[in-house]
């Protein structure tokens, strides 16, 4: 496969047509068309469907673009670094981060990273959905308790404790004498299927409750405010409870030892990792030297 033809194909696919790719790159439209045709002939498949009004990728063209456009960008970045005789992180770095972490800590961290690496444009999106690095175009994702994924590698940069909390007006039930866990009104995250039981530790005493979910909310900040308002008990990270004085209104029933909270910074598990990704991962880990999350 000719890399120059592959690069021209990616340029056309990125811009959605030969004319737009020509205007963006300054290269003749006829040259781009010929190079893409050469690539199609060498592979023995049609990569683009062409008509007078539109151009779209075939299934094979879409698969080729998704597998190669990021790698071509990294090859160009590596070449630029070698040509310049240095390995300074540069370029756009797209990051997806959980809403709570992004809104409470990432702004300050991002400002520090920008000062340390002025040639990197840091583009952060706060979202709680499970993004795909390749199809969604991200370089790095930050996740809480991520599931094992052979396509991703990274480091745990901070940990937290999960606590069971409620407003003081909500009475913590004693364990039944028959050993049956008590049922309590509860608030839970909308994107988590969690019907308990919740096993929590207060000192040396282990107790269990069954949550009766009355509210499902999409963010921990909303859950915190609902719990303060007396909606029920909920699971919350310790760092969020420490965030402001008003949260002294929350009563901590205990810690959930079976539900540790770990924050990981992850990127694609390929051998060629860009300097901007390495710089961001190292910076984030240095920001939490004790691996303790503090809001």
Tab-separated table of N, CA, C and O in Angstrom, residues 187-249:
chain	number	residue	atom	x	y	z
A	187	UNK	N	-31.332	7.308	46.569
A	187	UNK	CA	-31.109	8.028	45.317
A	187	UNK	C	-29.915	7.371	44.631
A	187	UNK	O	-28.922	7.034	45.284
A	188	UNK	N	-30.003	7.190	43.307
A	188	UNK	CA	-28.932	6.478	42.604
A	188	UNK	C	-28.630	7.151	41.267
A	188	UNK	O	-29.428	7.944	40.753
A	189	UNK	N	-27.468	6.822	40.723
A	189	UNK	CA	-27.088	7.320	39.398
A	189	UNK	C	-27.960	6.677	38.331
A	189	UNK	O	-28.217	5.471	38.360
A	190	UNK	N	-28.377	7.493	37.360
A	190	UNK	CA	-29.283	7.004	36.329
A	190	UNK	C	-28.636	5.972	35.415
A	190	UNK	O	-29.304	5.101	34.885
A	191	UNK	N	-27.313	6.072	35.226
A	191	UNK	CA	-26.651	5.164	34.278
A	191	UNK	C	-26.069	3.925	34.952
A	191	UNK	O	-25.283	3.208	34.348
A	192	UNK	N	-26.460	3.669	36.209
A	192	UNK	CA	-25.953	2.488	36.908
A	192	UNK	C	-27.121	1.644	37.414
A	192	UNK	O	-28.054	2.149	38.031
A	193	UNK	N	-27.060	0.331	37.106
A	193	UNK	CA	-28.081	-0.595	37.601
A	193	UNK	C	-27.622	-1.085	38.958
A	193	UNK	O	-26.722	-1.908	39.074
A	194	UNK	N	-28.227	-0.538	40.020
A	194	UNK	CA	-27.744	-0.842	41.368
A	194	UNK	C	-28.923	-0.962	42.327
A	194	UNK	O	-29.486	0.036	42.778
A	195	UNK	N	-29.303	-2.190	42.615
A	195	UNK	CA	-30.373	-2.441	43.581
A	195	UNK	C	-29.831	-2.986	44.897
A	195	UNK	O	-30.586	-3.484	45.718
A	196	UNK	N	-28.529	-2.878	45.087
A	196	UNK	CA	-27.933	-3.331	46.345
A	196	UNK	C	-27.759	-4.840	46.368
A	196	UNK	O	-27.828	-5.502	45.334
A	197	UNK	N	-27.533	-5.382	47.565
A	197	UNK	CA	-27.485	-4.662	48.845
A	197	UNK	C	-26.228	-3.794	48.968
A	197	UNK	O	-25.257	-3.999	48.256
A	198	UNK	N	-26.304	-2.821	49.896
A	198	UNK	CA	-25.168	-1.966	50.197
A	198	UNK	C	-24.590	-2.405	51.545
A	198	UNK	O	-25.248	-2.291	52.584
A	199	UNK	N	-23.354	-2.902	51.506
A	199	UNK	CA	-22.669	-3.345	52.726
A	199	UNK	C	-21.722	-2.225	53.162
A	199	UNK	O	-20.800	-1.873	52.423
A	200	UNK	N	-21.940	-1.669	54.342
A	200	UNK	CA	-21.126	-0.539	54.773
A	200	UNK	C	-20.535	-0.800	56.155
A	200	UNK	O	-21.087	-1.544	56.971
A	201	UNK	N	-19.380	-0.167	56.384
A	201	UNK	CA	-18.626	-0.370	57.619
A	201	UNK	C	-18.549	0.937	58.394
A	201	UNK	O	-18.142	1.970	57.863
A	202	UNK	N	-18.950	0.880	59.663
A	202	UNK	CA	-18.858	2.035	60.562
A	202	UNK	C	-18.009	1.602	61.756
A	202	UNK	O	-18.479	0.872	62.632
A	203	UNK	N	-16.749	2.023	61.755
A	203	UNK	CA	-15.823	1.513	62.771
A	203	UNK	C	-15.550	0.047	62.512
A	203	UNK	O	-15.129	-0.333	61.420
A	204	UNK	N	-15.806	-0.775	63.514
A	204	UNK	CA	-15.604	-2.210	63.352
A	204	UNK	C	-16.895	-2.943	63.020
A	204	UNK	O	-16.909	-4.181	62.928
A	205	UNK	N	-17.992	-2.206	62.854
A	205	UNK	CA	-19.303	-2.826	62.659
A	205	UNK	C	-19.678	-2.816	61.179
A	205	UNK	O	-19.631	-1.763	60.525
A	206	UNK	N	-20.024	-3.972	60.636
A	206	UNK	CA	-20.519	-4.088	59.272
A	206	UNK	C	-22.041	-4.174	59.293
A	206	UNK	O	-22.615	-4.915	60.096
A	207	UNK	N	-22.689	-3.412	58.433
A	207	UNK	CA	-24.147	-3.420	58.326
A	207	UNK	C	-24.539	-3.499	56.857
A	207	UNK	O	-23.719	-3.257	55.953
A	208	UNK	N	-25.809	-3.805	56.645
A	208	UNK	CA	-26.323	-3.937	55.286
A	208	UNK	C	-27.699	-3.299	55.179
A	208	UNK	O	-28.529	-3.441	56.086
A	209	UNK	N	-27.918	-2.566	54.087
A	209	UNK	CA	-29.250	-2.047	53.779
A	209	UNK	C	-29.574	-2.373	52.322
A	209	UNK	O	-28.679	-2.579	51.495
A	210	UNK	N	-30.879	-2.411	52.035
A	210	UNK	CA	-31.364	-2.582	50.666
A	210	UNK	C	-31.916	-1.246	50.193
A	210	UNK	O	-32.824	-0.686	50.827
A	211	UNK	N	-31.368	-0.670	49.116
A	211	UNK	CA	-31.863	0.629	48.650
A	211	UNK	C	-33.197	0.506	47.920
A	211	UNK	O	-33.360	-0.331	47.027
A	212	UNK	N	-34.142	1.332	48.316
A	212	UNK	CA	-35.410	1.477	47.598
A	212	UNK	C	-35.288	2.742	46.758
A	212	UNK	O	-35.475	3.856	47.248
A	213	UNK	N	-34.923	2.571	45.490
A	213	UNK	CA	-34.567	3.709	44.639
A	213	UNK	C	-35.810	4.566	44.370
A	213	UNK	O	-36.758	4.116	43.718
A	214	UNK	N	-35.790	5.802	44.848
A	214	UNK	CA	-36.887	6.752	44.631
A	214	UNK	C	-36.552	7.759	43.538
A	214	UNK	O	-37.450	8.307	42.896
A	215	UNK	N	-35.263	8.031	43.351
A	215	UNK	CA	-34.808	8.983	42.328
A	215	UNK	C	-33.620	8.399	41.584
A	215	UNK	O	-32.735	7.790	42.193
A	216	UNK	N	-33.586	8.610	40.271
A	216	UNK	CA	-32.406	8.303	39.462
A	216	UNK	C	-31.964	9.600	38.800
A	216	UNK	O	-32.709	10.189	38.017
A	217	UNK	N	-30.747	10.037	39.102
A	217	UNK	CA	-30.239	11.307	38.606
A	217	UNK	C	-28.942	11.074	37.851
A	217	UNK	O	-28.197	10.138	38.142
A	218	UNK	N	-28.646	11.961	36.907
A	218	UNK	CA	-27.537	11.703	35.995
A	218	UNK	C	-26.191	12.215	36.484
A	218	UNK	O	-25.181	11.985	35.814
A	219	UNK	N	-26.144	12.919	37.620
A	219	UNK	CA	-24.855	13.406	38.112
A	219	UNK	C	-24.783	13.275	39.625
A	219	UNK	O	-25.803	13.357	40.323
A	220	UNK	N	-23.560	13.114	40.122
A	220	UNK	CA	-23.356	13.002	41.564
A	220	UNK	C	-23.662	14.306	42.287
A	220	UNK	O	-24.071	14.302	43.456
A	221	UNK	N	-23.466	15.428	41.626
A	221	UNK	CA	-23.776	16.711	42.259
A	221	UNK	C	-25.275	16.827	42.497
A	221	UNK	O	-25.721	17.278	43.562
A	222	UNK	N	-26.087	16.399	41.526
A	222	UNK	CA	-27.535	16.395	41.735
A	222	UNK	C	-27.918	15.428	42.850
A	222	UNK	O	-28.803	15.722	43.671
A	223	UNK	N	-27.264	14.276	42.882
A	223	UNK	CA	-27.559	13.303	43.940
A	223	UNK	C	-27.221	13.890	45.306
A	223	UNK	O	-28.003	13.777	46.264
A	224	UNK	N	-26.070	14.539	45.409
A	224	UNK	CA	-25.678	15.163	46.675
A	224	UNK	C	-26.726	16.162	47.152
A	224	UNK	O	-27.147	16.151	48.313
A	225	UNK	N	-27.193	17.020	46.237
A	225	UNK	CA	-28.170	18.041	46.625
A	225	UNK	C	-29.516	17.410	46.993
A	225	UNK	O	-30.197	17.882	47.901
A	226	UNK	N	-29.899	16.329	46.286
A	226	UNK	CA	-31.155	15.652	46.610
A	226	UNK	C	-31.080	14.987	47.981
A	226	UNK	O	-32.047	14.998	48.743
A	227	UNK	N	-29.905	14.423	48.294
A	227	UNK	CA	-29.738	13.780	49.604
A	227	UNK	C	-29.785	14.830	50.707
A	227	UNK	O	-30.415	14.630	51.759
A	228	UNK	N	-29.138	15.973	50.511
A	228	UNK	CA	-29.184	17.052	51.497
A	228	UNK	C	-30.628	17.502	51.732
A	228	UNK	O	-31.026	17.843	52.855
A	229	UNK	N	-31.440	17.456	50.661
A	229	UNK	CA	-32.846	17.862	50.765
A	229	UNK	C	-33.725	16.790	51.384
A	229	UNK	O	-34.934	16.995	51.532
A	230	UNK	N	-33.138	15.627	51.733
A	230	UNK	CA	-33.890	14.597	52.432
A	230	UNK	C	-34.521	13.540	51.568
A	230	UNK	O	-35.432	12.837	52.015
A	231	UNK	N	-34.055	13.388	50.318
A	231	UNK	CA	-34.672	12.424	49.409
A	231	UNK	C	-34.365	10.977	49.779
A	231	UNK	O	-35.070	10.072	49.346
A	232	UNK	N	-33.303	10.742	50.534
A	232	UNK	CA	-32.947	9.384	50.907
A	232	UNK	C	-31.452	9.224	51.039
A	232	UNK	O	-30.703	10.201	50.990
A	233	UNK	N	-31.037	7.982	51.187
A	233	UNK	CA	-29.613	7.676	51.297
A	233	UNK	C	-29.014	7.508	49.901
A	233	UNK	O	-29.731	7.273	48.920
A	234	UNK	N	-27.682	7.609	49.803
A	234	UNK	CA	-27.016	7.464	48.511
A	234	UNK	C	-25.551	7.105	48.720
A	234	UNK	O	-24.990	7.326	49.801
A	235	UNK	N	-24.950	6.596	47.666
A	235	UNK	CA	-23.513	6.334	47.653
A	235	UNK	C	-22.816	7.530	47.031
A	235	UNK	O	-23.179	7.972	45.941
A	236	UNK	N	-21.788	8.044	47.729
A	236	UNK	CA	-21.056	9.206	47.236
A	236	UNK	C	-19.579	9.080	47.559
A	236	UNK	O	-19.232	8.578	48.632
A	237	UNK	N	-18.712	9.532	46.661
A	237	UNK	CA	-17.285	9.540	46.981
A	237	UNK	C	-16.979	10.517	48.109
A	237	UNK	O	-17.595	11.587	48.207
A	238	UNK	N	-16.031	10.158	48.934
A	238	UNK	CA	-15.679	10.985	50.082
A	238	UNK	C	-15.240	12.379	49.674
A	238	UNK	O	-15.541	13.367	50.348
A	239	UNK	N	-14.529	12.480	48.550
A	239	UNK	CA	-14.024	13.781	48.114
A	239	UNK	C	-15.153	14.762	47.832
A	239	UNK	O	-15.022	15.967	48.074
A	240	UNK	N	-16.270	14.295	47.326
A	240	UNK	CA	-17.383	15.186	47.032
A	240	UNK	C	-18.028	15.696	48.319
A	240	UNK	O	-18.459	16.853	48.393
A	241	UNK	N	-18.071	14.872	49.337
A	241	UNK	CA	-18.679	15.271	50.609
A	241	UNK	C	-17.832	16.328	51.296
A	241	UNK	O	-18.340	17.206	51.994
A	242	UNK	N	-16.512	16.293	51.094
A	242	UNK	CA	-15.617	17.267	51.721
A	242	UNK	C	-15.592	18.608	51.002
A	242	UNK	O	-14.955	19.545	51.461
A	243	UNK	N	-16.281	18.713	49.876
A	243	UNK	CA	-16.060	19.850	48.976
A	243	UNK	C	-16.446	21.197	49.579
A	243	UNK	O	-15.796	22.195	49.324
A	244	UNK	N	-17.527	21.265	50.375
A	244	UNK	CA	-17.975	22.568	50.892
A	244	UNK	C	-18.561	22.397	52.284
A	244	UNK	O	-18.978	21.318	52.683
A	245	UNK	N	-18.609	23.503	53.017
A	245	UNK	CA	-19.068	23.450	54.402
A	245	UNK	C	-20.502	22.973	54.528
A	245	UNK	O	-20.869	22.310	55.493
A	246	UNK	N	-21.331	23.315	53.545
A	246	UNK	CA	-22.737	22.963	53.674
A	246	UNK	C	-22.955	21.456	53.708
A	246	UNK	O	-23.973	20.972	54.159
A	247	UNK	N	-21.939	20.708	53.262
A	247	UNK	CA	-22.104	19.261	53.236
A	247	UNK	C	-21.910	18.637	54.612
A	247	UNK	O	-22.014	17.430	54.773
A	248	UNK	N	-21.618	19.498	55.594
A	248	UNK	CA	-21.622	18.986	56.957
A	248	UNK	C	-23.020	18.532	57.344
A	248	UNK	O	-23.217	17.808	58.316
A	249	UNK	N	-24.034	18.976	56.557
A	249	UNK	CA	-25.408	18.549	56.798
A	249	UNK	C	-25.621	17.084	56.452
A	249	UNK	O	-26.653	16.515	56.789
